[in-house]
Short mmCIF file of C-alpha atoms and ligand atoms in Angstrom, two decimals:
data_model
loop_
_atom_site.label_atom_id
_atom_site.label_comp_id
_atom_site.label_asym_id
_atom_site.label_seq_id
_atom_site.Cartn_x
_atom_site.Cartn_y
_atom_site.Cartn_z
CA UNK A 1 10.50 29.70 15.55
CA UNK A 2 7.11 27.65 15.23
CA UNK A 3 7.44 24.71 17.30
CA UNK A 4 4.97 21.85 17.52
CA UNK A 5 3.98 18.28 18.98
CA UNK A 6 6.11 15.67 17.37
CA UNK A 7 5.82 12.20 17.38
CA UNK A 8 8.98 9.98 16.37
CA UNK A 9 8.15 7.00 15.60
CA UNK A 10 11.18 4.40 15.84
CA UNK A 11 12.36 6.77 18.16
CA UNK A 12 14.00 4.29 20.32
CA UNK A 13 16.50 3.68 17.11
CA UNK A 14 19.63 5.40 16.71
CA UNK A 15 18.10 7.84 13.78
CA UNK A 16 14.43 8.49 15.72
CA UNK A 17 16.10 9.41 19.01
CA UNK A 18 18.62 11.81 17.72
CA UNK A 19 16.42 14.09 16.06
CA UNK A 20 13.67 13.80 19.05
CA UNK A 21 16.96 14.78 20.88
CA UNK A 22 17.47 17.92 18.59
CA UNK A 23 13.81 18.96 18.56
CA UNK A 24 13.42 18.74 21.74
CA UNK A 25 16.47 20.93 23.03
CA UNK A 26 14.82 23.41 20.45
CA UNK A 27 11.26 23.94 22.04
CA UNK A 28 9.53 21.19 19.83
CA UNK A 29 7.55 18.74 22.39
CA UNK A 30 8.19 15.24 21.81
CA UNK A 31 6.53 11.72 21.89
CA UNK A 32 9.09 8.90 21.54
CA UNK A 33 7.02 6.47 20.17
CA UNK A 34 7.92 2.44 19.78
CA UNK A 35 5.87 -0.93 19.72
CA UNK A 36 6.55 -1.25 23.58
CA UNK A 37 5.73 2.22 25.55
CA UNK A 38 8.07 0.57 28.48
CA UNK A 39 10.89 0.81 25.41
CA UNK A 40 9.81 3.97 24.61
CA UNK A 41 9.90 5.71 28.31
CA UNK A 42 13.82 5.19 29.33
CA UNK A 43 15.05 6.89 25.71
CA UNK A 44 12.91 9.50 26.48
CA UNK A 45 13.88 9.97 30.03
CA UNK A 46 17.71 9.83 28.67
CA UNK A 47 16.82 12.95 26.28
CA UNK A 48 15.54 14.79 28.57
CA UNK A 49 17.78 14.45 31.47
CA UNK A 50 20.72 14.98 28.48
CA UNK A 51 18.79 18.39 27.85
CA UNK A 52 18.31 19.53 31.19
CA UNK A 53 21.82 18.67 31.90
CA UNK A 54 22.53 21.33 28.51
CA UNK A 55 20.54 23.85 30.94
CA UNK A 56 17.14 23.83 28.89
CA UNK A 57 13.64 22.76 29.69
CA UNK A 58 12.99 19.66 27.38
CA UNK A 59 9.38 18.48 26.92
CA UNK A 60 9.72 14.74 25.78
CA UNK A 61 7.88 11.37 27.20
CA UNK A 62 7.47 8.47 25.71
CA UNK A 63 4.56 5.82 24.48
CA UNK A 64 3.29 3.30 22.38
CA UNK A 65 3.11 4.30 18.43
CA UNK A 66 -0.30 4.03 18.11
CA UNK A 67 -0.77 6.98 21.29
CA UNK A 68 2.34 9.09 20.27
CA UNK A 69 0.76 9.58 16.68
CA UNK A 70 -2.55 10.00 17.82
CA UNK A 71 -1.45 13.38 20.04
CA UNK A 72 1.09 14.87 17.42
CA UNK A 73 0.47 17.72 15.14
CA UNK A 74 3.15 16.22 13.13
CA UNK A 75 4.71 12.72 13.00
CA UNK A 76 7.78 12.09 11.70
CA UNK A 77 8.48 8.00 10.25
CA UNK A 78 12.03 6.64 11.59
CA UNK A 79 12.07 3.31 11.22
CA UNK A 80 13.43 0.30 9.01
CA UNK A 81 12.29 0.21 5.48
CA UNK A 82 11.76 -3.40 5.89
CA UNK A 83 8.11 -3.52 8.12
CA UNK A 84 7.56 0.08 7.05
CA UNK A 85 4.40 -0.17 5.28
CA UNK A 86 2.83 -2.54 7.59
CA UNK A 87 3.52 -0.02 10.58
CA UNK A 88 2.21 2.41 8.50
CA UNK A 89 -0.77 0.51 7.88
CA UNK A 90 -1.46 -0.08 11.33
CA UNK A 91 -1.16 3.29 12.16
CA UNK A 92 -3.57 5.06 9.28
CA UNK A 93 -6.24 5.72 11.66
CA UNK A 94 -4.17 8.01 13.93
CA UNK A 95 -1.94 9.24 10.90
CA UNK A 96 -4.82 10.61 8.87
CA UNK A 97 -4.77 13.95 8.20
CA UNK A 98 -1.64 15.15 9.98
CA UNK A 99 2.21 15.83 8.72
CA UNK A 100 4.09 12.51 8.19
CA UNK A 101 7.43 13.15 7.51
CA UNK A 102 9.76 10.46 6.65
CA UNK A 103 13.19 9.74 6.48
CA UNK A 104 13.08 6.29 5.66
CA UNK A 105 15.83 4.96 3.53
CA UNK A 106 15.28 1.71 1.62
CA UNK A 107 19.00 0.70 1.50
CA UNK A 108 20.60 -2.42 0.97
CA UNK A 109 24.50 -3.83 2.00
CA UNK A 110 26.07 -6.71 0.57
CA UNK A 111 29.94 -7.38 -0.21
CA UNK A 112 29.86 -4.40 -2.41
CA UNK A 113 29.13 -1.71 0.36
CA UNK A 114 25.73 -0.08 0.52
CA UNK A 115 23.09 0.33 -1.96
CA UNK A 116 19.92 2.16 -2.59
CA UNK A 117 17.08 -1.06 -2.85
CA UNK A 118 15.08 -1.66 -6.05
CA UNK A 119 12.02 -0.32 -4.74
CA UNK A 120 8.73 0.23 -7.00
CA UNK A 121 8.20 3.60 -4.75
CA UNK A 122 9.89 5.14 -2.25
CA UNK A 123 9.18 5.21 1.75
CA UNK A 124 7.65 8.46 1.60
CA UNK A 125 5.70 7.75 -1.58
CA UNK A 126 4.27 4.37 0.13
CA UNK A 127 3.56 5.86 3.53
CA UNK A 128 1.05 8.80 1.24
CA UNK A 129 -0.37 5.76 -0.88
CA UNK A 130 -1.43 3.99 2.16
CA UNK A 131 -2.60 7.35 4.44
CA UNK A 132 -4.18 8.85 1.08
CA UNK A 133 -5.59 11.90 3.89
CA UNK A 134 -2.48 12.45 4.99
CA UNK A 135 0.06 15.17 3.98
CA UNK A 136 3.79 13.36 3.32
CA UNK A 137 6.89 15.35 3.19
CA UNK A 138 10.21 13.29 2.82
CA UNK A 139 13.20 15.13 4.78
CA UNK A 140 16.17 14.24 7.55
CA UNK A 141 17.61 11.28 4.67
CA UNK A 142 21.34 12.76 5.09
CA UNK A 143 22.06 13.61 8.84
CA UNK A 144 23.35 10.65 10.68
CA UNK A 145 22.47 9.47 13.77
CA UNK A 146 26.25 10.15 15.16
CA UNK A 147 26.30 13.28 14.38
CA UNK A 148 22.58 14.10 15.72
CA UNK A 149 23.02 12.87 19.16
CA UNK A 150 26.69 14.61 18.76
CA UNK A 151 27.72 17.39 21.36
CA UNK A 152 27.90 19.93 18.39
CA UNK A 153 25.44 22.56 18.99
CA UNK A 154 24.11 22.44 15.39
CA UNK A 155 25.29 20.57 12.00
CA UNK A 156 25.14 24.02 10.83
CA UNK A 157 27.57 22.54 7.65
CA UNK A 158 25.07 20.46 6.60
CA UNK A 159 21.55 20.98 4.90
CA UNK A 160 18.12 19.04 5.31
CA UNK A 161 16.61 18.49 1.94
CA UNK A 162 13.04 18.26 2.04
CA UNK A 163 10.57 17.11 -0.62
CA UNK A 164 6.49 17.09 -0.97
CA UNK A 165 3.93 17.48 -2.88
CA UNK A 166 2.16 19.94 -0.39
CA UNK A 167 3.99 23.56 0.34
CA UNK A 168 2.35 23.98 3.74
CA UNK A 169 4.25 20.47 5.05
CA UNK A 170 7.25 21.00 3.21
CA UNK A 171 7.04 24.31 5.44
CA UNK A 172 7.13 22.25 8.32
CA UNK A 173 9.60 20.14 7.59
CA UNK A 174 11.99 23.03 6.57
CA UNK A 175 11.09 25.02 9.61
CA UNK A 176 12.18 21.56 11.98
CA UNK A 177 15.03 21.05 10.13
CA UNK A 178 16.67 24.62 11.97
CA UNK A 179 16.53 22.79 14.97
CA UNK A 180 19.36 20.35 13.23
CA UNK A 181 21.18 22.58 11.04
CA UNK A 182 20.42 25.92 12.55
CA UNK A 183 18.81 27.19 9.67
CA UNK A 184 15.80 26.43 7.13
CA UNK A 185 15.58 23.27 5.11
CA UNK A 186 15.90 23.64 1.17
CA UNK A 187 12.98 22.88 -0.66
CA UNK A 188 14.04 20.02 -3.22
CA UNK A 189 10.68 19.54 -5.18
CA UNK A 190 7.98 16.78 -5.51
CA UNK A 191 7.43 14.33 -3.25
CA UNK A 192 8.39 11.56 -6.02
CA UNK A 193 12.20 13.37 -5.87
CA UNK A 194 12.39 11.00 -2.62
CA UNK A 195 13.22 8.01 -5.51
CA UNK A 196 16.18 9.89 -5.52
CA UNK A 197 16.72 11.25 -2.11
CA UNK A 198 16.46 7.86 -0.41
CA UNK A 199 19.04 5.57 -1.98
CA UNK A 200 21.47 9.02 -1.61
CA UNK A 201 22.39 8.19 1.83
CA UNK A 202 24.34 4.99 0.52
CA UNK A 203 26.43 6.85 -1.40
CA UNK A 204 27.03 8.90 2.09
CA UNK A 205 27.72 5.72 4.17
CA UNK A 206 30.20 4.31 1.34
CA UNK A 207 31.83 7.73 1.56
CA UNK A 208 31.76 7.97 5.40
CA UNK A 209 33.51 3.78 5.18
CA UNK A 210 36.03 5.36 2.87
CA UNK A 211 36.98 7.92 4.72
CA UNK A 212 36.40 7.27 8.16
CA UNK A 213 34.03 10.48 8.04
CA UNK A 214 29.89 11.31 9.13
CA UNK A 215 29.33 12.78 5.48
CA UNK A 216 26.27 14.90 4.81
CA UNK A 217 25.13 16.81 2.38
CA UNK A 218 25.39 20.55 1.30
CA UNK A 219 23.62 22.32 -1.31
CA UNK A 220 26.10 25.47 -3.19
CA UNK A 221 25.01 27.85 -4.95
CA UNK A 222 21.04 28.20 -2.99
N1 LIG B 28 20.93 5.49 11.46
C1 LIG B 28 21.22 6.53 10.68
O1 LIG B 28 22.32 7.14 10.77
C2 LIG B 28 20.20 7.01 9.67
C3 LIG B 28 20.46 8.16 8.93
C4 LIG B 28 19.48 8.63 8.04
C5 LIG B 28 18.29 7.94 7.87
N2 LIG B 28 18.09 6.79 8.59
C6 LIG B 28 16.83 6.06 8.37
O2 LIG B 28 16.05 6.22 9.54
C7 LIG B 28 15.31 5.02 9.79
C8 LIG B 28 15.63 4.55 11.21
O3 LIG B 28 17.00 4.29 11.30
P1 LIG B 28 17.61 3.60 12.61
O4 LIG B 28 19.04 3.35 12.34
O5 LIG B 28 17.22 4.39 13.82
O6 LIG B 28 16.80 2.21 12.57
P2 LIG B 28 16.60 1.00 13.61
O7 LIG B 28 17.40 1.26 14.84
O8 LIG B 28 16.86 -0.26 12.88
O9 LIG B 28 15.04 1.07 13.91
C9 LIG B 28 14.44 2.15 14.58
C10 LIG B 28 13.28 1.65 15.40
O10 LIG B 28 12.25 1.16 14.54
C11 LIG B 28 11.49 0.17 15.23
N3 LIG B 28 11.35 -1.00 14.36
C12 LIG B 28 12.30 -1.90 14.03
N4 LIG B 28 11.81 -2.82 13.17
C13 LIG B 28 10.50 -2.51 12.99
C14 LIG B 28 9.44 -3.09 12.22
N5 LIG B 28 9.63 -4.18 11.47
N6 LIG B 28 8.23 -2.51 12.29
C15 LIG B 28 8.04 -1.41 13.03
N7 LIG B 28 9.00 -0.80 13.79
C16 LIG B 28 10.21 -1.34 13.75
C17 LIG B 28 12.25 -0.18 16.51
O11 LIG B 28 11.57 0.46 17.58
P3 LIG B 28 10.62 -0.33 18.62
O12 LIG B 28 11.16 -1.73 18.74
O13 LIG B 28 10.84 0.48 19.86
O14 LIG B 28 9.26 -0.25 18.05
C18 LIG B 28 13.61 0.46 16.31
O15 LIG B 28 14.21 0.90 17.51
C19 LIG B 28 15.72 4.00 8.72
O16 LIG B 28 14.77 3.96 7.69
C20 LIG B 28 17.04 4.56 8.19
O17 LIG B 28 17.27 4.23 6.84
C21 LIG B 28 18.99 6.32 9.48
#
Protein backbone atom coordinates (compact mmCIF):
# COMPACT_ATOMS: atom_id res chain seq x y z
CA UNK A 1 0.00 0.00 0.00
CA UNK A 2 1.37 3.61 -0.93
CA UNK A 3 1.04 5.66 2.02
CA UNK A 4 1.71 9.38 2.23
CA UNK A 5 1.73 12.75 4.36
CA UNK A 6 -1.80 13.85 4.91
CA UNK A 7 -3.06 16.87 6.10
CA UNK A 8 -6.81 17.02 7.45
CA UNK A 9 -7.92 20.01 7.59
CA UNK A 10 -11.05 20.43 10.04
CA UNK A 11 -9.58 17.62 11.57
CA UNK A 12 -10.59 18.55 14.98
CA UNK A 13 -14.42 17.94 13.61
CA UNK A 14 -16.15 14.81 13.96
CA UNK A 15 -15.67 13.91 9.98
CA UNK A 16 -11.69 15.26 9.78
CA UNK A 17 -10.65 13.28 12.85
CA UNK A 18 -12.16 10.00 11.96
CA UNK A 19 -10.55 9.50 8.81
CA UNK A 20 -7.04 11.01 10.21
CA UNK A 21 -7.94 8.20 12.74
CA UNK A 22 -8.26 5.54 9.89
CA UNK A 23 -5.22 6.73 7.92
CA UNK A 24 -3.26 6.85 10.46
CA UNK A 25 -3.79 3.22 12.00
CA UNK A 26 -3.00 2.33 8.24
CA UNK A 27 0.65 3.74 7.84
CA UNK A 28 -0.52 7.17 6.32
CA UNK A 29 1.28 10.07 8.51
CA UNK A 30 -0.98 12.66 9.62
CA UNK A 31 -1.25 16.48 10.30
CA UNK A 32 -4.46 17.40 12.16
CA UNK A 33 -4.78 20.67 11.07
CA UNK A 34 -7.35 23.53 12.65
CA UNK A 35 -7.35 27.46 12.99
CA UNK A 36 -5.81 27.00 16.58
CA UNK A 37 -2.65 24.43 16.56
CA UNK A 38 -3.38 24.22 20.58
CA UNK A 39 -7.00 22.71 19.15
CA UNK A 40 -5.35 20.79 16.85
CA UNK A 41 -2.60 18.97 19.29
CA UNK A 42 -5.04 17.12 21.98
CA UNK A 43 -7.22 15.35 18.88
CA UNK A 44 -4.16 14.33 17.63
CA UNK A 45 -2.66 13.08 20.78
CA UNK A 46 -6.21 11.18 21.34
CA UNK A 47 -5.59 9.31 17.82
CA UNK A 48 -2.62 8.31 18.48
CA UNK A 49 -2.74 7.09 21.94
CA UNK A 50 -6.28 5.26 20.52
CA UNK A 51 -3.82 3.59 17.90
CA UNK A 52 -1.12 2.63 20.02
CA UNK A 53 -3.59 1.31 22.42
CA UNK A 54 -4.87 -0.98 18.93
CA UNK A 55 -1.02 -2.16 19.14
CA UNK A 56 0.25 -0.06 16.01
CA UNK A 57 2.73 2.71 15.59
CA UNK A 58 0.59 5.83 14.58
CA UNK A 59 2.40 8.86 13.12
CA UNK A 60 -0.06 11.86 13.73
CA UNK A 61 0.62 15.54 15.39
CA UNK A 62 -1.15 18.29 15.08
CA UNK A 63 -0.89 22.21 13.82
CA UNK A 64 -2.23 25.18 12.50
CA UNK A 65 -3.89 24.80 8.80
CA UNK A 66 -1.75 26.96 7.19
CA UNK A 67 1.62 24.52 8.50
CA UNK A 68 -0.28 21.13 8.18
CA UNK A 69 -0.95 21.92 4.37
CA UNK A 70 2.22 23.33 3.75
CA UNK A 71 4.11 19.73 4.78
CA UNK A 72 1.47 17.32 3.13
CA UNK A 73 1.83 15.52 -0.08
CA UNK A 74 -1.83 15.43 -0.04
CA UNK A 75 -4.50 17.45 1.83
CA UNK A 76 -7.68 16.36 2.30
CA UNK A 77 -10.72 19.48 2.94
CA UNK A 78 -13.07 18.49 6.06
CA UNK A 79 -14.72 21.25 7.02
CA UNK A 80 -18.20 23.16 6.91
CA UNK A 81 -19.41 24.18 3.55
CA UNK A 82 -20.33 27.41 5.02
CA UNK A 83 -16.53 29.36 5.36
CA UNK A 84 -15.21 26.79 2.89
CA UNK A 85 -14.06 28.92 0.19
CA UNK A 86 -12.65 31.56 2.31
CA UNK A 87 -10.41 28.83 4.13
CA UNK A 88 -9.61 27.74 0.94
CA UNK A 89 -8.63 31.03 -0.12
CA UNK A 90 -6.46 31.59 2.65
CA UNK A 91 -4.78 28.58 2.20
CA UNK A 92 -3.92 28.73 -1.86
CA UNK A 93 -0.41 29.46 -1.28
CA UNK A 94 0.35 26.22 0.61
CA UNK A 95 -2.41 24.23 -1.40
CA UNK A 96 -0.91 24.89 -4.82
CA UNK A 97 0.09 22.17 -6.60
CA UNK A 98 -0.64 19.27 -4.26
CA UNK A 99 -3.80 16.66 -3.93
CA UNK A 100 -6.84 18.40 -2.32
CA UNK A 101 -9.32 16.06 -1.70
CA UNK A 102 -12.60 17.05 -0.41
CA UNK A 103 -15.45 15.74 1.17
CA UNK A 104 -17.29 18.72 1.75
CA UNK A 105 -21.00 18.46 1.66
CA UNK A 106 -23.06 21.62 1.07
CA UNK A 107 -26.21 20.38 2.93
CA UNK A 108 -28.96 22.10 4.35
CA UNK A 109 -31.76 20.99 7.38
CA UNK A 110 -34.90 22.61 7.94
CA UNK A 111 -38.37 21.06 9.19
CA UNK A 112 -38.29 18.84 6.23
CA UNK A 113 -35.08 16.80 7.19
CA UNK A 114 -31.88 17.34 5.26
CA UNK A 115 -31.21 18.70 1.95
CA UNK A 116 -28.53 19.02 -0.60
CA UNK A 117 -28.02 23.28 -0.80
CA UNK A 118 -28.63 25.18 -4.06
CA UNK A 119 -25.16 25.67 -4.79
CA UNK A 120 -23.84 27.26 -8.26
CA UNK A 121 -20.78 24.58 -7.89
CA UNK A 122 -19.94 22.15 -5.69
CA UNK A 123 -17.16 22.13 -2.72
CA UNK A 124 -14.78 20.33 -4.71
CA UNK A 125 -15.47 22.28 -7.89
CA UNK A 126 -14.92 25.71 -5.82
CA UNK A 127 -11.89 24.59 -3.88
CA UNK A 128 -10.13 23.77 -7.93
CA UNK A 129 -11.60 27.26 -9.14
CA UNK A 130 -9.89 29.04 -6.42
CA UNK A 131 -6.35 26.72 -6.30
CA UNK A 132 -6.48 26.67 -10.31
CA UNK A 133 -2.60 24.70 -9.73
CA UNK A 134 -3.97 22.41 -7.71
CA UNK A 135 -5.20 18.83 -8.49
CA UNK A 136 -8.99 18.29 -6.78
CA UNK A 137 -10.43 14.93 -6.32
CA UNK A 138 -13.87 14.80 -4.44
CA UNK A 139 -14.12 11.44 -2.25
CA UNK A 140 -15.07 10.27 1.62
CA UNK A 141 -18.95 12.15 0.98
CA UNK A 142 -20.75 8.82 2.34
CA UNK A 143 -18.81 7.38 5.42
CA UNK A 144 -19.95 8.93 8.59
CA UNK A 145 -18.09 10.12 11.22
CA UNK A 146 -19.72 7.32 13.70
CA UNK A 147 -18.86 4.79 11.91
CA UNK A 148 -15.12 6.08 11.13
CA UNK A 149 -14.03 6.54 14.61
CA UNK A 150 -16.13 3.09 15.18
CA UNK A 151 -14.23 -0.01 16.72
CA UNK A 152 -14.94 -1.94 13.40
CA UNK A 153 -11.75 -2.79 11.85
CA UNK A 154 -12.86 -1.62 8.37
CA UNK A 155 -16.39 -0.45 6.77
CA UNK A 156 -15.48 -3.10 4.45
CA UNK A 157 -19.61 -2.96 3.41
CA UNK A 158 -19.30 0.24 2.28
CA UNK A 159 -17.53 1.94 -0.81
CA UNK A 160 -15.68 5.42 -1.19
CA UNK A 161 -16.72 7.01 -4.41
CA UNK A 162 -14.21 9.20 -5.75
CA UNK A 163 -14.43 11.76 -8.56
CA UNK A 164 -11.73 14.09 -10.57
CA UNK A 165 -10.81 15.37 -13.37
CA UNK A 166 -7.11 14.11 -13.00
CA UNK A 167 -6.48 10.04 -12.98
CA UNK A 168 -3.22 10.31 -11.03
CA UNK A 169 -5.34 12.02 -7.83
CA UNK A 170 -8.28 10.07 -8.27
CA UNK A 171 -5.48 7.26 -7.77
CA UNK A 172 -4.81 8.66 -4.59
CA UNK A 173 -7.86 9.08 -3.35
CA UNK A 174 -8.91 5.45 -4.26
CA UNK A 175 -5.73 4.04 -2.88
CA UNK A 176 -6.64 6.08 0.83
CA UNK A 177 -9.93 5.06 0.71
CA UNK A 178 -8.56 1.04 1.58
CA UNK A 179 -7.55 2.36 4.68
CA UNK A 180 -11.57 2.95 5.36
CA UNK A 181 -13.14 0.29 3.49
CA UNK A 182 -10.35 -2.18 3.16
CA UNK A 183 -10.27 -2.06 -0.38
CA UNK A 184 -9.88 0.47 -3.46
CA UNK A 185 -12.19 3.38 -4.03
CA UNK A 186 -14.46 3.23 -7.28
CA UNK A 187 -13.73 5.66 -9.74
CA UNK A 188 -17.12 7.64 -10.32
CA UNK A 189 -16.03 10.10 -13.18
CA UNK A 190 -15.46 13.91 -13.56
CA UNK A 191 -14.85 16.04 -11.01
CA UNK A 192 -18.26 18.03 -11.85
CA UNK A 193 -20.12 14.39 -10.79
CA UNK A 194 -19.44 15.95 -7.14
CA UNK A 195 -22.92 18.21 -8.04
CA UNK A 196 -24.23 15.00 -7.51
CA UNK A 197 -22.13 13.28 -4.97
CA UNK A 198 -22.43 16.06 -2.41
CA UNK A 199 -26.12 16.64 -1.75
CA UNK A 200 -26.18 12.41 -1.71
CA UNK A 201 -25.27 12.28 1.82
CA UNK A 202 -28.75 13.94 2.77
CA UNK A 203 -30.52 11.40 1.37
CA UNK A 204 -28.12 9.08 3.74
CA UNK A 205 -28.79 11.13 6.94
CA UNK A 206 -32.74 11.15 6.19
CA UNK A 207 -32.33 7.40 5.77
CA UNK A 208 -30.03 6.90 8.82
CA UNK A 209 -33.17 9.39 10.96
CA UNK A 210 -35.59 6.89 9.53
CA UNK A 211 -34.15 4.08 10.49
CA UNK A 212 -32.09 4.64 13.32
CA UNK A 213 -29.11 3.33 11.01
CA UNK A 214 -25.19 4.87 9.84
CA UNK A 215 -26.22 4.29 6.05
CA UNK A 216 -23.51 4.31 3.40
CA UNK A 217 -23.25 3.59 0.20
CA UNK A 218 -22.45 0.46 -1.99
CA UNK A 219 -21.91 0.22 -5.56
CA UNK A 220 -23.39 -3.59 -7.24
CA UNK A 221 -22.59 -4.79 -10.04
CA UNK A 222 -18.52 -3.03 -10.24
N1 LIG B 1 -19.98 14.47 10.15
C1 LIG B 1 -20.18 13.52 9.24
O1 LIG B 1 -20.66 12.40 9.55
C2 LIG B 1 -19.81 13.79 7.80
C3 LIG B 1 -19.93 12.75 6.87
C4 LIG B 1 -19.53 13.00 5.55
C5 LIG B 1 -19.07 14.24 5.16
N2 LIG B 1 -19.01 15.24 6.09
C6 LIG B 1 -18.55 16.56 5.66
O2 LIG B 1 -17.27 16.77 6.23
C7 LIG B 1 -17.10 18.15 6.58
C8 LIG B 1 -16.74 18.24 8.06
O3 LIG B 1 -17.78 17.68 8.81
P1 LIG B 1 -17.76 17.79 10.41
O4 LIG B 1 -19.04 17.21 10.88
O5 LIG B 1 -16.48 17.25 10.94
O6 LIG B 1 -17.81 19.39 10.55
P2 LIG B 1 -17.59 20.40 11.78
O7 LIG B 1 -17.36 19.63 13.04
O8 LIG B 1 -18.72 21.36 11.76
O9 LIG B 1 -16.29 21.19 11.34
C9 LIG B 1 -15.02 20.58 11.23
C10 LIG B 1 -13.95 21.57 11.61
O10 LIG B 1 -13.90 22.62 10.64
C11 LIG B 1 -13.39 23.80 11.26
N3 LIG B 1 -14.27 24.92 10.92
C12 LIG B 1 -15.52 25.17 11.39
N4 LIG B 1 -16.04 26.27 10.83
C13 LIG B 1 -15.08 26.76 10.00
C14 LIG B 1 -15.00 27.90 9.14
N5 LIG B 1 -16.02 28.76 9.01
N6 LIG B 1 -13.86 28.09 8.46
C15 LIG B 1 -12.83 27.23 8.58
N7 LIG B 1 -12.84 26.13 9.38
C16 LIG B 1 -13.96 25.90 10.07
C17 LIG B 1 -13.37 23.55 12.77
O11 LIG B 1 -12.02 23.31 13.12
P3 LIG B 1 -11.09 24.40 13.88
O12 LIG B 1 -12.00 25.24 14.73
O13 LIG B 1 -10.21 23.51 14.68
O14 LIG B 1 -10.41 25.14 12.80
C18 LIG B 1 -14.18 22.28 12.94
O15 LIG B 1 -13.76 21.48 14.02
C19 LIG B 1 -18.43 18.86 6.25
O16 LIG B 1 -18.35 19.51 5.01
C20 LIG B 1 -19.43 17.70 6.16
O17 LIG B 1 -20.49 17.97 5.27
C21 LIG B 1 -19.35 15.04 7.39
Amino acid sequence: MTTYRIAVIGGTGPQGKGLAYRFAKHGHQVVIGSRAAEKAEPIASEIAERITEEGGSPVVSGAANTDAAAGADVVLLAVPFSGHDELVESLAEQLSGKTIISCVNPLGFDKGGPYGLDVERSAAEAAQAIVPTATVVGAFHHVAAASLWSGADFLDHEDILVCGDDADGKEIAQEMARAVTSHVGIDAGKLRLARQLEPLTAVLISINKKYKVRSGISIAGV
